[in-house]
């Protein structure tokens, strides 16, 4: 029983609610008994003050600009770890030993190919379909191809479904890309690491050999690592809400992919690069800053601002460094988009509007520049985010399924519509 209590006084009556503490972060008022005690609901659209679950996976301190995966700071993981090691950490809670990592790598590798029938499934899409539309459809369709891992009550099936998605998402996203450019699908290569295999599936063609540059592979691996999880964001909450009805894991992750596509969420990386290109040159920055501040204009600085970070997004700092490394490797340090991005960041960080609202660059501000330099079209950016985030969605979904307190998610509402009225015959309206 919690020691701390929150008191709510309503119409002369006082009600007590327990205050629960986590290991770090704000305490929460446990209002589960609020309705039964008072007949009232709370109102919090956008969940700005509501903890929807109890989790031990990822922690963000928005004021400090800190992001921890299972307690480990993101900058340490981005520098010293690898994406597959981070996947293991997120899924199982601890960093693997060398033997555990090798075993995990082998398990993932054995599942990288997709069912051959899926190739025909792709052919039903238009060639100009957005890769996110294809990825949403194909991930949902996995339930039709892998029936033997849809029983959420069987831990073995849950594990197989998880590994299948982590292994196949790069293949699915790369196939969406190949389909859009009219090139043959490239089968996965299990002798390559996770990031190199993805790059190979995207950029190799049967006519010639494609060698993955280790600097590019490292940058790709970092992009995957930095996007791997981000606690209860919109797509993760979508996955949890979908999973709360006991829907199969492929359906839940497809729901997460669909939510991620929005420009306020994962779609921001595509929107940010398009915006930087639209600005085009440093002298046009003031015009766009003015538009971002104008409340009559719907324009926002894409890649800026965050619901939780009220400080520099720690992922943006790593991403900026990576962007410089990749551009210098490719000999395009003077890339005009990077120059616009750096100058825009400088101006915005000194502008009172952005300072007052604590608006800083987020992860998407620089990721697009790297992906563009690697050779990806903007339409692939969010699909790459989906590949990276799959492990986070799965870790959160598994945590929820294993939680004895799990309940179907069912928010309540403040109803503001018409009250009970009688049906009127069409001739009398
Ligand atoms: N440009 C200009 N003004 C902004 C921006 C921006 N990018 N972001 C927020 N504001 C203003 C907003 O107009 C509001 O001003 P006021 O108080 O005068 O009305 C204030 O800042 C607070 O904004 P909000 O919309 O209430 O904040 P939120 O927490 O609901 O939204 C956000 C967070 C990320 C949706 C928003 O900052 C945004 O739309 N950013 C651009 C899109 C973006 O980069 N998204 C990627 C997020 S990180 C990756 C991910 O999680 O997927």
XYZ file of N, CA and C and ligand atoms in Angstrom, residues 48 230 233 260 262-269 292-293 295 299-308 310 313 315 353-354 357 359 362-364 385 389, ligand 1:
163
model
N -1.719 14.499 -21.656
C -0.602 15.343 -21.234
C -0.214 15.118 -19.777
N 10.882 4.807 -27.508
C 10.736 6.157 -26.977
C 9.548 6.224 -26.048
N 4.958 6.991 -26.663
C 4.581 7.922 -27.733
C 3.308 7.432 -28.450
N 2.489 5.836 -36.873
C 3.802 6.474 -37.040
C 3.856 7.377 -38.274
N 2.018 9.614 -39.462
C 1.573 11.011 -39.358
C 2.727 11.995 -39.260
N 2.593 13.180 -39.910
C 3.688 14.156 -39.887
C 4.000 14.735 -38.515
N 3.088 14.618 -37.547
C 3.413 15.091 -36.197
C 4.278 14.061 -35.472
N 4.409 12.860 -36.043
C 5.147 11.765 -35.374
C 6.266 11.341 -36.319
N 6.267 10.091 -36.765
C 7.389 9.598 -37.572
C 7.503 10.255 -38.934
N 6.369 10.749 -39.440
C 6.394 11.392 -40.762
C 7.155 12.700 -40.760
N 7.571 13.159 -39.567
C 8.259 14.454 -39.483
C 9.633 14.431 -40.159
N 10.288 13.261 -40.246
C 11.622 13.257 -40.876
C 11.513 13.580 -42.371
N 6.538 30.269 -39.068
C 6.366 29.302 -37.956
C 5.764 29.996 -36.736
N 6.047 31.293 -36.590
C 5.563 32.022 -35.408
C 4.153 32.593 -35.613
N 0.442 32.623 -35.960
C -0.641 31.711 -35.560
C -1.700 31.542 -36.647
N 1.879 26.556 -40.862
C 3.259 26.085 -41.010
C 3.967 25.971 -39.649
N 4.639 24.844 -39.434
C 5.481 24.657 -38.240
C 6.878 24.284 -38.699
N 7.866 24.556 -37.879
C 9.213 24.100 -38.212
C 9.250 22.612 -37.966
N 9.304 21.819 -39.024
C 9.305 20.370 -38.852
C 10.667 19.937 -38.297
N 10.637 18.928 -37.405
C 11.871 18.516 -36.756
C 12.200 19.399 -35.560
N 11.237 20.222 -35.178
C 11.410 21.082 -34.004
C 10.277 20.844 -33.025
N 10.597 20.831 -31.743
C 9.566 20.708 -30.717
C 9.312 19.256 -30.364
N 8.866 19.039 -29.158
C 8.563 17.679 -28.716
C 7.641 17.748 -27.510
N 6.720 16.795 -27.406
C 5.816 16.785 -26.276
C 6.567 16.610 -24.954
N 7.606 15.793 -24.959
C 8.290 15.490 -23.698
C 9.588 16.289 -23.532
N 11.862 19.221 -23.301
C 11.832 20.680 -23.213
C 13.291 21.150 -23.137
N 16.911 17.445 -27.762
C 16.662 16.003 -27.872
C 18.039 15.323 -27.959
N 18.937 12.598 -28.967
C 19.110 11.855 -30.221
C 19.525 12.815 -31.342
N 10.469 33.375 -29.381
C 9.299 32.493 -29.545
C 9.692 31.048 -29.209
N 10.810 30.589 -29.768
C 11.246 29.207 -29.570
C 11.806 29.004 -28.160
N 8.927 28.752 -25.610
C 8.178 27.490 -25.701
C 9.070 26.263 -25.575
N 11.349 25.049 -27.543
C 11.327 24.263 -28.780
C 12.758 24.058 -29.270
N 14.474 18.093 -32.768
C 14.263 16.705 -32.335
C 15.006 15.769 -33.293
N 14.859 14.476 -33.050
C 15.621 13.460 -33.790
C 15.469 13.590 -35.308
N 14.288 14.102 -35.722
C 14.010 14.124 -37.155
C 14.665 15.276 -37.885
N 12.162 4.542 -40.125
C 11.799 4.755 -38.715
C 10.980 3.545 -38.220
N 11.765 1.178 -35.040
C 10.875 1.217 -33.876
C 10.174 -0.120 -33.612
N 7.091 25.162 -34.965
C 6.478 26.277 -34.485
N 5.766 26.316 -33.332
C 5.681 25.177 -32.634
C 6.300 23.973 -33.061
C 7.029 24.011 -34.259
N 7.616 22.889 -34.727
N 6.037 22.989 -32.161
C 5.288 23.539 -31.216
N 5.071 24.865 -31.485
C 4.348 25.842 -30.645
C 2.837 25.653 -30.754
O 2.286 26.455 -31.774
C 2.397 26.089 -29.369
O 2.439 27.505 -29.318
P 1.369 28.316 -28.438
O 1.619 27.908 -27.015
O 1.676 29.755 -28.716
O 0.013 27.886 -28.943
C 3.500 25.578 -28.450
O 4.676 25.547 -29.288
C 3.243 24.174 -27.891
O 2.941 23.312 -28.966
P 1.961 22.061 -28.882
O 1.468 21.730 -30.261
O 0.923 22.321 -27.834
O 2.933 20.963 -28.348
P 2.706 19.397 -28.406
O 3.450 18.823 -27.275
O 1.255 19.065 -28.506
O 3.357 18.988 -29.822
C 4.830 18.245 -31.484
C 4.567 18.370 -29.985
C 6.069 17.373 -31.712
C 3.635 17.547 -32.167
C 5.056 19.666 -32.082
O 6.160 20.286 -31.470
C 5.224 19.644 -33.601
O 4.218 19.640 -34.326
N 6.509 19.607 -34.100
C 6.745 19.499 -35.518
C 6.613 18.049 -35.947
C 7.776 17.205 -35.475
O 8.933 17.569 -35.632
N 7.445 16.006 -34.957
C 8.463 15.018 -34.562
C 8.465 14.726 -33.107
S 9.907 13.755 -32.616
C 9.750 12.257 -33.419
C 8.549 11.483 -33.033
O 8.237 11.365 -31.853
O 7.913 10.904 -33.912
